[in-house]
Tab-separated table of C-alpha atoms and ligand atoms in Angstrom:
chain	number	residue	atom	x	y	z
P	6	MET	CA	-0.125	-0.171	-0.242
P	7	ILE	CA	2.833	2.506	0.912
P	8	ARG	CA	4.721	1.530	-2.342
P	9	ILE	CA	1.584	2.216	-4.215
P	10	THR	CA	0.796	5.589	-2.625
P	11	ALA	CA	4.276	6.523	-3.555
P	12	ILE	CA	3.957	5.713	-6.806
P	13	PHE	CA	0.615	7.848	-7.070
P	14	VAL	CA	2.869	10.833	-5.500
P	15	LEU	CA	5.859	10.188	-7.380
P	16	LEU	CA	4.704	9.654	-10.971
P	17	PRO	CA	2.891	13.272	-11.315
P	18	ALA	CA	5.942	14.798	-10.013
P	19	LEU	CA	7.944	13.011	-12.040
P	20	LEU	CA	5.716	13.966	-15.456
P	21	ILE	CA	5.953	17.673	-14.249
P	22	GLY	CA	9.376	17.494	-14.016
P	23	ALA	CA	9.941	15.819	-17.532
P	24	ALA	CA	7.451	18.686	-18.781
P	25	VAL	CA	9.630	21.418	-17.766
P	26	VAL	CA	12.872	19.927	-18.640
P	27	SER	CA	13.407	19.397	-22.058
P	28	ALA	CA	14.655	16.088	-23.945
P	29	GLN	CA	18.105	17.848	-24.976
P	30	ASP	CA	18.822	18.992	-21.461
P	31	ARG	CA	18.489	15.705	-19.774
P	32	THR	CA	20.759	14.198	-22.216
P	33	LEU	CA	23.277	16.918	-21.625
P	34	PRO	CA	23.971	17.025	-17.592
P	35	SER	CA	27.290	18.786	-17.717
P	36	VAL	CA	25.674	21.903	-19.426
P	37	LYS	CA	25.240	24.459	-16.559
P	38	ARG	CA	21.570	25.232	-16.246
P	39	ARG	CA	20.498	28.426	-14.845
P	40	THR	CA	16.685	27.530	-15.023
P	41	ASP	CA	16.610	26.539	-11.561
P	42	GLY	CA	13.008	25.889	-11.435
P	43	ARG	CA	12.056	29.119	-12.648
P	44	THR	CA	10.348	27.586	-15.589
P	45	ALA	CA	7.069	26.865	-13.349
P	46	ASN	CA	6.950	30.955	-12.903
P	47	ASN	CA	7.969	32.028	-16.386
P	48	PRO	CA	5.528	29.661	-18.666
P	49	ASP	CA	6.142	30.501	-22.179
P	50	THR	CA	2.805	32.495	-22.997
P	51	ASP	CA	3.861	35.230	-20.260
P	52	TRP	CA	6.833	36.706	-22.113
P	53	ARG	CA	4.846	36.453	-25.644
P	54	LYS	CA	1.882	38.258	-23.883
P	55	HIS	CA	4.202	41.028	-22.500
P	56	MET	CA	5.999	41.157	-25.957
P	57	ALA	CA	2.978	41.501	-27.721
P	58	GLY	CA	1.375	43.743	-25.249
P	59	VAL	CA	3.983	46.217	-25.310
P	60	CYS	CA	5.270	46.142	-29.208
P	61	ARG	CA	1.886	46.090	-31.012
P	62	ALA	CA	3.839	44.814	-34.105
P	63	ASP	CA	0.571	44.544	-36.081
P	64	SER	CA	-0.029	48.145	-36.106
P	65	GLU	CA	3.287	50.139	-35.805
P	66	PRO	CA	6.257	49.658	-38.123
P	67	VAL	CA	8.432	50.683	-35.723
P	68	GLY	CA	7.042	48.030	-32.849
P	69	ALA	CA	7.411	45.322	-35.568
P	70	ARG	CA	11.134	46.436	-36.372
P	71	VAL	CA	11.690	46.209	-32.547
P	72	LEU	CA	10.375	42.699	-31.814
P	73	ARG	CA	12.109	41.620	-35.007
P	74	ASP	CA	15.489	43.140	-34.425
P	75	TYR	CA	15.796	43.159	-30.441
P	76	GLY	CA	12.712	41.058	-29.311
P	77	SER	CA	14.784	38.256	-27.750
P	78	ILE	CA	15.210	40.375	-24.568
P	79	PHE	CA	11.401	39.701	-23.854
P	80	ALA	CA	12.274	35.864	-23.643
P	81	ALA	CA	14.847	36.612	-20.350
P	82	ASP	CA	14.375	34.586	-17.591
P	83	ARG	CA	12.260	36.356	-14.690
P	84	SER	CA	15.387	36.927	-12.497
P	85	VAL	CA	15.657	40.047	-14.623
P	86	THR	CA	13.219	42.400	-15.443
P	87	PRO	CA	12.439	43.007	-19.515
P	88	PRO	CA	11.768	46.402	-20.787
P	89	PRO	CA	8.114	47.732	-19.752
P	90	VAL	CA	7.735	49.325	-23.112
P	91	CYS	CA	8.486	48.722	-26.999
P	92	VAL	CA	10.140	52.157	-27.156
P	93	PHE	CA	11.257	54.520	-24.514
P	94	SER	CA	10.299	57.758	-25.447
P	95	SER	CA	12.279	60.020	-22.828
P	96	GLU	CA	15.318	60.283	-20.429
P	97	ARG	CA	12.697	60.177	-17.633
P	98	GLU	CA	11.202	56.972	-18.652
P	99	VAL	CA	14.512	55.231	-19.092
P	100	SER	CA	15.949	56.419	-15.584
P	101	ASP	CA	12.771	55.501	-13.921
P	102	PHE	CA	12.852	52.289	-15.207
P	103	GLN	CA	16.553	51.707	-14.364
P	104	ALA	CA	16.086	52.959	-10.743
P	105	SER	CA	13.401	50.471	-10.519
P	106	VAL	CA	15.391	47.574	-11.192
P	107	LYS	CA	17.965	45.771	-8.928
P	108	THR	CA	21.438	46.442	-10.534
P	109	ARG	CA	24.952	45.409	-9.586
P	110	THR	CA	28.303	47.291	-11.045
P	111	GLU	CA	31.529	45.744	-11.637
P	112	ASN	CA	34.862	47.257	-12.649
P	113	ILE	CA	35.751	44.938	-15.795
P	114	GLY	CA	38.993	45.376	-17.391
P	115	GLY	CA	39.263	49.155	-16.025
P	116	VAL	CA	35.571	50.224	-16.819
P	117	ASN	CA	32.476	50.312	-14.842
P	118	ILE	CA	29.861	48.304	-15.860
P	119	GLU	CA	26.337	48.411	-14.713
P	120	LEU	CA	23.753	45.721	-15.482
P	121	GLN	CA	20.967	44.193	-14.038
P	122	ALA	CA	22.172	41.884	-11.036
P	123	ALA	CA	21.525	38.685	-12.086
P	124	ALA	CA	22.928	39.366	-15.393
P	125	MET	CA	26.028	40.513	-13.898
P	126	ASP	CA	26.142	37.721	-11.305
P	127	ALA	CA	26.231	35.574	-14.646
P	128	LEU	CA	28.845	37.591	-16.321
P	129	SER	CA	30.765	37.338	-13.340
P	130	ALA	CA	30.901	33.579	-13.385
P	131	ALA	CA	31.470	33.501	-17.169
P	132	ILE	CA	34.640	35.823	-16.611
P	133	SER	CA	35.804	33.776	-13.921
P	134	GLN	CA	35.493	30.312	-16.005
P	135	ALA	CA	37.211	32.230	-18.959
P	136	ALA	CA	40.139	33.193	-16.634
P	137	GLU	CA	40.558	29.750	-15.526
P	138	ARG	CA	41.547	28.935	-19.164
P	139	GLY	CA	43.433	32.094	-19.771
P	140	LEU	CA	40.854	33.693	-21.356
P	141	ARG	CA	39.460	37.458	-21.012
P	142	ILE	CA	35.802	38.862	-21.191
P	143	SER	CA	35.714	42.596	-21.324
P	144	PRO	CA	33.513	45.292	-22.463
P	145	ARG	CA	33.909	46.948	-25.922
P	146	GLY	CA	33.969	50.423	-26.444
P	147	GLY	CA	34.097	51.713	-22.854
P	148	ALA	CA	31.160	51.977	-20.304
P	149	ILE	CA	28.519	52.349	-22.818
P	150	ALA	CA	29.189	48.886	-23.660
P	151	GLY	CA	26.812	47.817	-20.910
P	152	LYS	CA	24.205	50.440	-19.579
P	153	ARG	CA	23.232	53.128	-21.854
P	154	SER	CA	21.009	56.385	-21.195
P	155	PHE	CA	18.380	57.698	-23.617
P	156	GLY	CA	20.516	60.411	-24.172
P	157	ASP	CA	23.308	57.931	-25.445
P	158	THR	CA	20.745	56.323	-27.663
P	159	LEU	CA	19.607	59.632	-29.301
P	160	ARG	CA	23.389	60.522	-29.712
P	161	LEU	CA	24.071	57.265	-31.457
P	162	TRP	CA	20.758	57.838	-33.670
P	163	ASN	CA	21.642	61.372	-34.525
P	164	SER	CA	25.390	60.303	-35.598
P	165	ARG	CA	23.700	58.615	-38.521
P	166	PHE	CA	20.099	60.110	-38.913
P	167	ILE	CA	21.041	63.792	-39.148
P	168	PRO	CA	24.233	63.338	-41.800
P	169	ALA	CA	22.086	60.925	-43.791
P	170	LEU	CA	19.144	63.655	-43.883
P	171	ASN	CA	21.751	66.339	-44.782
P	172	TYR	CA	22.617	63.996	-47.815
P	173	TRP	CA	19.342	63.510	-49.055
P	174	VAL	CA	18.192	67.048	-48.784
P	175	ALA	CA	21.477	68.159	-50.719
P	176	ARG	CA	20.629	65.641	-53.502
P	177	GLY	CA	17.084	67.306	-53.834
P	178	ARG	CA	15.483	63.831	-52.463
P	179	ILE	CA	13.821	65.030	-49.578
P	180	LYS	CA	12.680	68.613	-49.094
P	181	LYS	CA	14.231	70.903	-46.643
P	182	LYS	CA	11.001	71.822	-44.885
P	183	VAL	CA	10.016	68.362	-44.717
P	184	ALA	CA	13.457	67.250	-43.255
P	185	ASP	CA	13.031	70.024	-41.017
P	186	ALA	CA	9.839	68.924	-39.513
P	187	ALA	CA	11.422	65.430	-39.163
P	188	ARG	CA	13.963	66.612	-37.228
P	189	LYS	CA	11.296	67.717	-34.361
P	190	MET	CA	9.568	64.756	-34.548
P	191	PRO	CA	9.085	62.491	-31.440
P	192	VAL	CA	11.152	59.572	-31.235
P	193	ILE	CA	8.881	57.095	-32.546
P	194	GLU	CA	7.310	59.261	-35.473
P	195	GLN	CA	10.895	60.051	-36.291
P	196	THR	CA	11.803	56.546	-36.940
P	197	GLU	CA	8.522	55.663	-38.721
P	198	GLN	CA	9.490	58.718	-41.126
P	199	VAL	CA	12.887	56.890	-41.741
P	200	LEU	CA	11.661	53.562	-42.047
P	201	ALA	CA	9.240	55.047	-44.911
P	202	TRP	CA	12.354	56.748	-46.843
P	203	GLU	CA	14.136	53.587	-46.575
P	204	SER	CA	11.118	51.689	-48.070
P	205	GLU	CA	11.389	54.062	-50.864
P	206	GLY	CA	15.228	53.408	-51.385
P	207	LEU	CA	16.419	56.744	-49.482
P	208	PHE	CA	19.112	54.455	-47.180
P	209	PHE	CA	20.164	56.119	-43.869
P	210	SER	CA	22.999	54.090	-42.751
P	211	THR	CA	26.565	55.697	-42.898
P	212	GLY	CA	27.076	54.247	-46.594
P	213	LYS	CA	23.377	55.232	-47.153
P	214	ASP	CA	22.956	51.805	-48.759
P	215	ARG	CA	21.412	49.757	-46.039
P	216	SER	CA	18.745	50.539	-43.363
P	217	ILE	CA	19.946	52.723	-40.444
P	218	LEU	CA	18.640	50.149	-38.154
P	219	THR	CA	21.748	47.866	-39.363
P	220	SER	CA	24.080	50.318	-37.591
P	221	VAL	CA	22.270	51.670	-34.798
P	222	ALA	CA	19.187	50.804	-32.694
P	223	ALA	CA	16.397	53.766	-32.786
P	224	THR	CA	16.284	55.937	-30.289
P	225	GLY	CA	15.151	54.535	-26.928
P	226	THR	CA	15.192	50.995	-28.315
P	227	SER	CA	18.458	49.492	-27.420
P	228	GLN	CA	18.474	46.385	-25.168
P	229	HIS	CA	21.578	48.503	-23.235
P	230	LEU	CA	18.758	50.727	-21.666
P	231	SER	CA	17.532	47.708	-19.760
P	232	MET	CA	20.924	46.672	-18.318
P	233	LEU	CA	20.805	43.405	-20.036
P	234	ALA	CA	23.330	44.005	-23.007
P	235	LEU	CA	26.917	43.903	-23.249
P	236	ASP	CA	29.159	44.564	-26.111
P	237	VAL	CA	32.034	42.104	-25.714
P	238	ALA	CA	35.625	42.890	-27.035
P	239	GLU	CA	36.426	39.030	-27.255
P	240	PHE	CA	33.184	38.138	-29.352
P	241	GLY	CA	35.376	36.801	-32.163
P	242	ASN	CA	36.591	33.937	-29.859
P	243	SER	CA	34.491	30.884	-30.187
P	244	SER	CA	35.594	29.486	-26.420
P	245	VAL	CA	34.512	33.028	-25.158
P	246	ARG	CA	31.398	32.756	-27.071
P	247	ARG	CA	30.363	29.445	-25.488
P	248	ILE	CA	31.483	30.070	-22.077
P	249	LEU	CA	29.177	33.401	-22.259
P	250	ASN	CA	26.196	31.054	-23.712
P	251	ASP	CA	26.920	28.505	-20.815
P	252	ASN	CA	26.173	31.205	-18.737
P	253	GLY	CA	22.963	32.636	-20.176
P	254	TRP	CA	24.651	35.556	-22.258
P	255	TYR	CA	23.935	34.995	-26.306
P	256	GLN	CA	24.212	36.696	-29.536
P	257	THR	CA	20.388	38.009	-30.445
P	258	VAL	CA	20.719	40.930	-32.731
P	259	ALA	CA	21.803	39.461	-36.226
P	260	ASP	CA	24.992	40.997	-37.568
P	261	ASP	CA	25.695	42.608	-34.298
P	262	SER	CA	28.411	40.192	-33.234
P	263	PRO	CA	29.724	41.998	-30.283
P	264	HIS	CA	26.391	42.262	-28.739
P	265	PHE	CA	25.396	39.891	-26.112
P	266	THR	CA	22.112	39.774	-24.040
P	267	TYR	CA	21.515	38.284	-20.907
P	268	LEU	CA	18.532	35.441	-21.380
P	269	GLY	CA	19.638	33.246	-18.437
P	270	TRP	CA	18.329	30.003	-20.028
P	271	ALA	CA	20.332	27.184	-21.159
P	272	ASP	CA	20.550	27.129	-24.960
P	273	ALA	CA	18.681	23.681	-25.027
P	274	ASP	CA	15.563	25.899	-23.565
P	275	LEU	CA	15.975	28.833	-26.020
P	276	PRO	CA	13.478	27.107	-28.687
P	277	ASN	CA	11.004	26.864	-26.003
P	278	ARG	CA	11.086	30.608	-25.326
P	279	GLY	CA	10.059	31.332	-28.792
P	280	LEU	CA	13.381	31.930	-30.189
P	281	ARG	CA	15.435	30.090	-32.977
P	282	LEU	CA	18.837	29.889	-33.767
P	283	VAL	CA	20.282	31.800	-37.239
P	284	ALA	CA	23.435	31.510	-38.623
P	285	ARG	CA	25.096	34.484	-40.411
P	286	GLY	CA	28.754	35.414	-41.371
P	287	GLY	CA	30.187	32.634	-39.047
P	288	PHE	CA	27.944	33.540	-35.747
P	289	SER	CA	25.124	31.920	-34.661
P	290	TYR	CA	22.259	34.425	-33.221
P	291	TRP	CA	18.990	33.480	-31.184
P	292	VAL	CA	16.303	35.724	-32.701
P	293	PRO	CA	12.491	35.740	-32.199
P	294	GLU	CA	10.478	33.337	-34.026
P	295	LEU	CA	7.711	35.605	-35.104
W	21	ZN	ZN1	25.047	46.269	-28.095
């Protein structure tokens, strides 16, 4: 009788366990997993609902691009806080969000990097594991490799937007009056205007041959605003990438190879989080399955 009772108690527990641990994970016990039972608190539908709620991809072209290009961040495990909006629209909105989450600052390679605490914990573990193997993991491009302010993203956007706008005005492709109005637009409207011009072949990248979004995030959309991203100097080293991946850090923005995002999950879990792996130029990126 005791044995039968044990089966009735244990069997459902085993079935629940099997449901939350993917088959691939169970065959890879050596992979360091960071899910720690968080799966139960973070069902797949949670982040999809959140993502769809904040980005309204069906009606807003900018929302659709943010989701496609940077949407993986919404799949991060709930030890961290994903962005509460699709596009931050002001410095105040960014600083309020940044002040509302638990963060930790570490000096990495002589640069102070501030990230959400769980993301920094995972990064510190990766740095220690790399050091054991004689490898370094360090920020690329100074302190903005980690946290950015709204003003940082505005400056980066304007470094591409303003010269390209002047370029197309000088060539008579955009009227000066229209360009001047675009300069004064709120960020989302301005990004929509640029995407509309680009759909007519007037590109805003540095070389005027590709979308501005291939070289810079739209103002207020960078994953760095959420303190869940780090640009890594050693991104070209496959052992470094593996160590970062084993600690929940992944490349998630196609073609932005130095850029890593904290997702927390083991890579075997990522397809269950709505992400798919794409190979580009020798790198592998986890992007949203849309
Ligand atoms: Zn980056």
